[in-house]
Short mmCIF file of C-alpha atoms and ligand atoms in Angstrom, two decimals:
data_model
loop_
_atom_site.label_atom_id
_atom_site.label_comp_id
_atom_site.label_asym_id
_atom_site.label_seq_id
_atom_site.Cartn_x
_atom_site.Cartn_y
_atom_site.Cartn_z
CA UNK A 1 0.00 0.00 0.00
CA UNK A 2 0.78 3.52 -0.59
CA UNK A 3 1.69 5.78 2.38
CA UNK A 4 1.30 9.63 1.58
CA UNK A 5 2.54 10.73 5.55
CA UNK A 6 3.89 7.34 6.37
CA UNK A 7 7.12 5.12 5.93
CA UNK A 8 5.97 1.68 6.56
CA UNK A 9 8.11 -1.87 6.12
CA UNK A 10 9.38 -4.65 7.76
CA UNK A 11 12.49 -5.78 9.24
CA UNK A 12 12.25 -9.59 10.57
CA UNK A 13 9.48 -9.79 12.40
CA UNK A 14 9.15 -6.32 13.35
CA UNK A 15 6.89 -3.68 11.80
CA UNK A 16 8.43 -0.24 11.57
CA UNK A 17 6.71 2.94 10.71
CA UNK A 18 8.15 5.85 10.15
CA UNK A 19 6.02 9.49 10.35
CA UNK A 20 7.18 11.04 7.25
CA UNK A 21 5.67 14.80 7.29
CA UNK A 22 9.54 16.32 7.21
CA UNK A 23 7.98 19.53 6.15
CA UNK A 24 5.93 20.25 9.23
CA UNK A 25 8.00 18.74 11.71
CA UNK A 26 5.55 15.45 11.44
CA UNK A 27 2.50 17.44 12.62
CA UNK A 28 0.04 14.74 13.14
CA UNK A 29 -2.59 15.73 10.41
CA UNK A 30 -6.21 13.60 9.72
CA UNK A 31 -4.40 11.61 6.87
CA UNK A 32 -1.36 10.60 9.48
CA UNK A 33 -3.91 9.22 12.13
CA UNK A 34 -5.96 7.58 9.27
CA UNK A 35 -2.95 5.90 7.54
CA UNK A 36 -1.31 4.89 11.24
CA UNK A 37 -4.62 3.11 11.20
CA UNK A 38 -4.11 1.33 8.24
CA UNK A 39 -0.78 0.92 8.98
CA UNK A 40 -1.75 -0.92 12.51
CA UNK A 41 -4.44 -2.73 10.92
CA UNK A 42 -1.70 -4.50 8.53
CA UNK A 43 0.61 -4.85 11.04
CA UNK A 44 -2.06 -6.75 13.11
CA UNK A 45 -3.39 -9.04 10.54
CA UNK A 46 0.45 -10.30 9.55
CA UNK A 47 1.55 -13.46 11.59
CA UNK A 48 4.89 -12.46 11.39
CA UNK A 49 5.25 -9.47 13.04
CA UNK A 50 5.77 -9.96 16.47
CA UNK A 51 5.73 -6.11 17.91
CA UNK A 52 5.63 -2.43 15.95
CA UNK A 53 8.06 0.67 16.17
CA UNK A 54 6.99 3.82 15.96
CA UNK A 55 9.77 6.34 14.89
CA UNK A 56 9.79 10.08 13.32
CA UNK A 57 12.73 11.51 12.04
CA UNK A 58 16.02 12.85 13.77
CA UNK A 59 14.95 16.03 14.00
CA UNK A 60 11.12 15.17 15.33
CA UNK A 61 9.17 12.51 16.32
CA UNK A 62 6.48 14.57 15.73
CA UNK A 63 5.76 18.33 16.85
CA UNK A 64 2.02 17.62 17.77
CA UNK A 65 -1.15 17.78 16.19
CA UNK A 66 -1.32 19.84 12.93
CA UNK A 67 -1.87 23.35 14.04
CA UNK A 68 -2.50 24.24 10.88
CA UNK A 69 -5.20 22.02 10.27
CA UNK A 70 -6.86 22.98 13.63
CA UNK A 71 -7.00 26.52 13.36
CA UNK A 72 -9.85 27.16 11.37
CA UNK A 73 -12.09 24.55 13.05
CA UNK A 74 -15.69 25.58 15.30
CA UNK A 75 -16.15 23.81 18.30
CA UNK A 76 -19.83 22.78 17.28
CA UNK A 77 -17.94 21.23 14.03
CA UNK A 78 -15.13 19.50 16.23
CA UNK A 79 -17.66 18.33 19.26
CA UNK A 80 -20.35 16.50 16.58
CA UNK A 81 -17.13 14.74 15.24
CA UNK A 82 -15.49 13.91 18.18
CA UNK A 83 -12.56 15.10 16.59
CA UNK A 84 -9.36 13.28 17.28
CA UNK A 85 -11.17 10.44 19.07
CA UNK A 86 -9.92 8.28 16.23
CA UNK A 87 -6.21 7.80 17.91
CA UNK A 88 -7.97 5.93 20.49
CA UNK A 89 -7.66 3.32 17.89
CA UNK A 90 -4.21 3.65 17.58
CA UNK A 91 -3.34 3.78 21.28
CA UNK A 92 -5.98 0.19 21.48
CA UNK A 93 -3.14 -1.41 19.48
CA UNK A 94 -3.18 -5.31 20.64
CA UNK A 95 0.72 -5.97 19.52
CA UNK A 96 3.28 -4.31 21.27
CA UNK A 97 4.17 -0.53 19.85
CA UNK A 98 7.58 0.72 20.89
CA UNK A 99 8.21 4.55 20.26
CA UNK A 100 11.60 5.61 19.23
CA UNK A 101 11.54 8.96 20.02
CA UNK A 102 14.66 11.50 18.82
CA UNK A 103 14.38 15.41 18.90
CA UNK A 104 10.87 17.53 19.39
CA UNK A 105 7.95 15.05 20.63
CA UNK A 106 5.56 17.68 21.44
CA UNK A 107 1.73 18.20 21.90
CA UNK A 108 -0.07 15.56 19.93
CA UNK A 109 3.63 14.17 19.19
CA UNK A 110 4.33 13.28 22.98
CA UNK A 111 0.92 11.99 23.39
CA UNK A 112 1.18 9.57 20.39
CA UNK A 113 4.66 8.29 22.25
CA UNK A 114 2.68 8.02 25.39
CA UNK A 115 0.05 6.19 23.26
CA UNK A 116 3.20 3.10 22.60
CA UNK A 117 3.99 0.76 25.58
CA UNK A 118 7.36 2.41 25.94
CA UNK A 119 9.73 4.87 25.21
CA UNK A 120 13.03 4.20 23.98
CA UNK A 121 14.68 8.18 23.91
CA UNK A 122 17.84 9.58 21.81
CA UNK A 123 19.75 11.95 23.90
CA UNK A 124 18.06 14.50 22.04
CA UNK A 125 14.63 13.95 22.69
CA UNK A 126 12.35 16.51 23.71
CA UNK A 127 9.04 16.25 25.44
CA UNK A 128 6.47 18.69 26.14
CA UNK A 129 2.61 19.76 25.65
CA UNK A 130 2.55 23.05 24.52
CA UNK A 131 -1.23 23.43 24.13
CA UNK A 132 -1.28 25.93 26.63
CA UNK A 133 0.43 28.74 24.95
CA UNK A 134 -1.93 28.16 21.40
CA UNK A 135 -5.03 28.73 24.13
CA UNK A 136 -5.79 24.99 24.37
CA UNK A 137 -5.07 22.20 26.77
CA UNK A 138 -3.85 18.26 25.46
CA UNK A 139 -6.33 16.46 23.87
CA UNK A 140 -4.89 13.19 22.47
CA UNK A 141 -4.54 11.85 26.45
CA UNK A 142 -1.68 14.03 27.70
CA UNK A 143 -3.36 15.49 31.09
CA UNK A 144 -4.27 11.80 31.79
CA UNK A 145 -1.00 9.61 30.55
CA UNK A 146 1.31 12.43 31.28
CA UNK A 147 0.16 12.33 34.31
CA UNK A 148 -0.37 8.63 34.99
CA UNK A 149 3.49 8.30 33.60
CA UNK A 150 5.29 11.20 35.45
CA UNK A 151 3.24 12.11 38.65
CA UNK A 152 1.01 15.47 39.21
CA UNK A 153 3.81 17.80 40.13
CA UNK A 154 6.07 17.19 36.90
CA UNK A 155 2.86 16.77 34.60
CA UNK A 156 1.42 19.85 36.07
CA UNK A 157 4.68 21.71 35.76
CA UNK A 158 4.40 20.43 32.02
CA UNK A 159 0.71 21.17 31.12
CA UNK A 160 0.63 24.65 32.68
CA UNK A 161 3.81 26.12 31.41
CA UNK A 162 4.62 24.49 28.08
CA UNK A 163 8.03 23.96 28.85
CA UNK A 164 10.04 20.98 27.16
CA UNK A 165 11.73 18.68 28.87
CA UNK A 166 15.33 16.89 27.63
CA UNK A 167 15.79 13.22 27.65
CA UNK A 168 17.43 12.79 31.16
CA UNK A 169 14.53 14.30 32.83
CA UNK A 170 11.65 12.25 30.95
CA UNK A 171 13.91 8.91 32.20
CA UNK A 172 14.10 10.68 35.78
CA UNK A 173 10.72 11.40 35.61
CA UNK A 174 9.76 7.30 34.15
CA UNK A 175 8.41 8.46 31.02
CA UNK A 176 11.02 6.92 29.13
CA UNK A 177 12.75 3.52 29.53
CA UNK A 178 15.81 3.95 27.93
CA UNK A 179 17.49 6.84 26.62
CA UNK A 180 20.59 5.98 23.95
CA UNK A 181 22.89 8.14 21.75
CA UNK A 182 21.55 9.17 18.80
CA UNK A 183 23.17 6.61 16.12
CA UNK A 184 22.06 4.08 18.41
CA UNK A 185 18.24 4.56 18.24
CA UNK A 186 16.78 2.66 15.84
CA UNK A 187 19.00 0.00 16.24
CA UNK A 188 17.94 -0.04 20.05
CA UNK A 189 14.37 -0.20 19.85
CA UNK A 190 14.47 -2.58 16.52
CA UNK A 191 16.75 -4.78 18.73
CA UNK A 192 13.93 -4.42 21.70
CA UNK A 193 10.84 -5.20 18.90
CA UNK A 194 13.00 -7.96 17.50
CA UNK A 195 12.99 -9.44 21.67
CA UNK A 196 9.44 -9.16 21.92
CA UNK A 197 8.50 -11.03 18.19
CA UNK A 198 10.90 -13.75 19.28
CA UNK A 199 8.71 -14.61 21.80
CA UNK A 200 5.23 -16.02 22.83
CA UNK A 201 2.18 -13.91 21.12
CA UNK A 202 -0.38 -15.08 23.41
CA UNK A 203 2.28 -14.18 26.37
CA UNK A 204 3.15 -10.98 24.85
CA UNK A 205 -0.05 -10.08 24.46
CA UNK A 206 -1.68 -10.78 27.61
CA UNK A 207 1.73 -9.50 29.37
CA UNK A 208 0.83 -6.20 27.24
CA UNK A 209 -2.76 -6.36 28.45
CA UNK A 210 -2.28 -7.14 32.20
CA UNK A 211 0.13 -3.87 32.36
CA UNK A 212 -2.95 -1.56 30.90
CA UNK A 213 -5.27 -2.60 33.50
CA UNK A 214 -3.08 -1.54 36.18
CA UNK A 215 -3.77 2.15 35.06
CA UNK A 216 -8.04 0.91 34.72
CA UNK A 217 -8.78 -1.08 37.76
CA UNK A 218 -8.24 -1.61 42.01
CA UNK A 219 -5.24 -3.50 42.83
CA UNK A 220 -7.69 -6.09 43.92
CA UNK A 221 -9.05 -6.93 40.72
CA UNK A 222 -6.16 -6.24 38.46
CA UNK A 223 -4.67 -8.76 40.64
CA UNK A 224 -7.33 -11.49 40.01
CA UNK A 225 -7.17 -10.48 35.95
CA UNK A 226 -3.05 -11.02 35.83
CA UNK A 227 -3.96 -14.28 37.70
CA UNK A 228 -6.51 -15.43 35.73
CA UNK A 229 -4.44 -14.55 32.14
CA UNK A 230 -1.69 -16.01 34.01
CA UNK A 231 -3.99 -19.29 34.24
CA UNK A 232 -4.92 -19.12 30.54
CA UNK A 233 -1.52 -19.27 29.48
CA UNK A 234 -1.19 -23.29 30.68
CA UNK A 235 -3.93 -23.47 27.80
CA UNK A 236 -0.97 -22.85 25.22
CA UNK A 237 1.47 -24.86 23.69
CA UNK A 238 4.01 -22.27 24.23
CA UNK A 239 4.17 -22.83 27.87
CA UNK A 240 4.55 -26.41 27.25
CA UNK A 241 7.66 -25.48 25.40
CA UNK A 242 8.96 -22.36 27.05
CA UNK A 243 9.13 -24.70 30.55
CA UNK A 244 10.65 -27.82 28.75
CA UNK A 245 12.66 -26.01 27.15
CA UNK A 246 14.32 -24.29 30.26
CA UNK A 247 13.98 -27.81 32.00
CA UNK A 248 15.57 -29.33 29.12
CA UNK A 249 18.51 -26.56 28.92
CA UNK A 250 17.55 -25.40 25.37
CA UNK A 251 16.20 -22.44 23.29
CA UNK A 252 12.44 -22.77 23.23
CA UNK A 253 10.46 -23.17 19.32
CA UNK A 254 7.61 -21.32 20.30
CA UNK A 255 4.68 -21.50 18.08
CA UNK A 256 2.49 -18.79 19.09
CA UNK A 257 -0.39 -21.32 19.97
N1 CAA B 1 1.47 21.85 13.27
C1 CAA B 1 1.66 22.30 12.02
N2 CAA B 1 2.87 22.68 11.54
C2 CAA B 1 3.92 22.59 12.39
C3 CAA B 1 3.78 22.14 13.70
C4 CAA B 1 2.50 21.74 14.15
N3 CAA B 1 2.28 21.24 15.39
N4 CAA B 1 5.00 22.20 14.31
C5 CAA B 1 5.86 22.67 13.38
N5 CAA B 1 5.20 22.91 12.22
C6 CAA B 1 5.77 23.44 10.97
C7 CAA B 1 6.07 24.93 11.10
O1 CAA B 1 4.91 25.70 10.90
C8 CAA B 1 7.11 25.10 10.01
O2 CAA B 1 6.45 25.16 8.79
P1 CAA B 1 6.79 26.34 7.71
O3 CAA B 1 8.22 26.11 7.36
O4 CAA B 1 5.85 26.08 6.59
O5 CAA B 1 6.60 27.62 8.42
C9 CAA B 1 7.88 23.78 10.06
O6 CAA B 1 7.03 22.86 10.72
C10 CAA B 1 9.17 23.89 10.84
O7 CAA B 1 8.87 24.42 12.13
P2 CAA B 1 9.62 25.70 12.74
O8 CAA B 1 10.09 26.61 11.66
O9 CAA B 1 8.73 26.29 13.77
O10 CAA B 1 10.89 24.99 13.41
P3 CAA B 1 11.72 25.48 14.68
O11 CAA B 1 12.92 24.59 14.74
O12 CAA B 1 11.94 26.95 14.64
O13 CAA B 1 10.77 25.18 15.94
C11 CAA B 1 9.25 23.84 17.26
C12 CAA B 1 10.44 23.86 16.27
C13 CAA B 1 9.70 24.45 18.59
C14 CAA B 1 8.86 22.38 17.46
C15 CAA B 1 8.09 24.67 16.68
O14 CAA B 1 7.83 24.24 15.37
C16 CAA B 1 6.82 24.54 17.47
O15 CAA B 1 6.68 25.18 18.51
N6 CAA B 1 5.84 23.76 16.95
C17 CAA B 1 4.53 23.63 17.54
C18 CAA B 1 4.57 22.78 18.81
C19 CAA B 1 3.19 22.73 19.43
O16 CAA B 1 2.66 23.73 19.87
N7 CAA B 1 2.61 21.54 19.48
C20 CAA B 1 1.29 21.33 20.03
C21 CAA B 1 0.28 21.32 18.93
S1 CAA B 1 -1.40 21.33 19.53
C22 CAA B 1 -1.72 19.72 19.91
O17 CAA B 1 -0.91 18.84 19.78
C23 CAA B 1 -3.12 19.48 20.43
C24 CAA B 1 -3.38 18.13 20.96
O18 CAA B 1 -2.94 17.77 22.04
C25 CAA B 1 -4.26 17.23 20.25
#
C-alpha cells in the first residue's frame, strides 16, 4: 500500500513505521492518524510481526497535532465529530508498539509516544505539551497519561507552562525507559521489537494487556485479571515449550499457539 505521511516496512518480524511529514516537523494531520490506522491494521493481521516501532525523524518525532489544520475549526464542528477520538484506535493497538523517540515530541507528538507501551529516547529527545500557549489544553490523552506516567507535580509543571523537557529528565521522571545516543536509536528499539516477536504472542499479548489494567482497575481486581491470564496461558502450547525447554537446557520453538 501507498503511504502519503507514512514510511511503513518490515524488518524480521518487526513492523516499523516511520512518520514522514519532514515539512511540518511530522504534525500529526487527519491523513497521518488515518494511515497509522491502516498501517496498525496491517501490522495486526500479519503473523509475522511480532511487535511495531513507531519512529519520526532525527529532527522530530512529531511536533504535535497539525496546528494548521486545527486553526480554522468551530467547536460545534469539532464536538459532533469527536474530533481526534480516532487515535484511540491507535493507542488500542493489541501488539506491542515501541516509540523511538529523537528530537521535538511535542503536543499531539508526545501523546502519540505516550500512546506506545514504551519509550526508547535519543539523547536528544524533547518532550512537552505546549497546548497551553496556542489557548488549548492536550487532547490526544496528555493530562491523563502524562500524568499517569510522570506524577502530578512534573505533569502539572508540564501542562501549565509548556516547557520541554530533555531526555534525562523524561527517564528521571519514568516516562522513558531507555534513553541511547543518537546513532544508536533505531538499532535499540528494533533490537527491543526484534525481543518481543521472538517470543510467545499469546504471552506478549496478555503480558501487554495485564500492564494496561493496572492504570483501569483496584489492585484487587487487576490482581485477580493477571492471575486469571496467568492461568490461561497453561492453555498454550508455548508454555509447554517455554518450561521444557528451560527444564531441558535449550532455546524454546515457540509456536504462538
Ligand atoms: N502543526 C503544524 N505545523 C507545524 C507544527 C504543528 N504542530 N509544528 C511545526 N510545524 C511546521 C512549522 O509551521 C514550520 O512550517 P513552515 O516552514 O511552513 O513555516 C515547520 O514545521 C518547521 O517548524 P519551525 O520553523 O517552527 O521549526 P523550529 O525549529 O523553529 O521550531 C518547534 C520547532 C519548537 C517544534 C516549533 O515548530 C513549534 O513550537 N511547533 C509547535 C509545537 C506545538 O505547539 N505543538 C502542540 C500542537 S497542539 C496539539 O498537539 C493538540 C493536541 O494535544 C491534540
Amino acid at each position: 500500500m501507498a503511504y502519503e505521511t507514512l514510511i511503513v516496512e518490515t524488518r524480521g518480524n518487526v513492523g516499523l513505521v516511520t512518520l514522514n511529514r519532514p515539512q511540518a516537523l511530522n504534525a500529526l494531520n487527519s491523513t497521518v492518524l488515518k494511515e497509522l490506522k491502516e498501517a496498525y491494521a496491517a501490522f495486526h493481521a500479519d503473523e509475522a510481526v511480532g511487535a511495531i516501532v513507531l519512529t519520526g525523524s532525527e529532527r522530530a518525532f512529531a511536533a504535535g497535532a497539525d496546528i494548521k489544520e486545527m486553526q480554522p475549526l468551530q467547536f460545534a464542528d469539532i464536538y459532533k465529530s469527536d474530533f481526534i477520538s480516532g487515535w484511540d484506535e491507535v493507542a488500542k493497538a493489541r501488539k506491542p508498539v515501541i516509540a523511538a523517540v529523537s528530537g521535538f515530541a511535542l503536543g499531539g507528538g508526545c501523546e502519540l509516544a505516550m500512546m506506545c507501551d514504551f519509550i526508547i529516547a535519543s539523547e536528544t529527545a524533547k518532550f512537552g505539551q505546549p497546548e497551553i500557549t496556542l489557548g488549548v489544553i492536550p487532547g490526544m490523552g496528555g493530562s491523563q497519561r502524562l500524568t499517569r506516567a510522570v506524577g502530578k507535580a512534573k505533569a502539572m509543571d508540564l501542562i501549565l507552562t509548556g516547557r520541554m523537557m530533555d531526555a534525562a529528565e523524561a527517564e528521571r521522571s519514568g516516562l522513558v525507559s531507555r534513553v541511547v545516543a543518537p546513532d544508536r536509536l533505531l538499532d535499540e528499539a528494533l533490537a527491543a521489537a526484534e525481543k518481543i516477536a521472538s517470543l510467545s504472542r499469546p504471552s506478549v499479548m496478555m503480558a501487554k494487556e495485564a500492564v494496561n489494567r493496572a492504570f483501569e482497575t483496584t489492585l484487587e481486581e487487576g490482581l485477580r485479571f493477571e492471575r486469571r491470564l496467568f492461568h490461561s496461558l497453561f492453555a498454550t502450547d508455548d508454555q509447554k515449550e517455554g518450561m521444557a525447554a528451560f527444564v531441558e537446557k535449550r532455546k524454546p520453538a515457540f509456536t504462538h499457539r
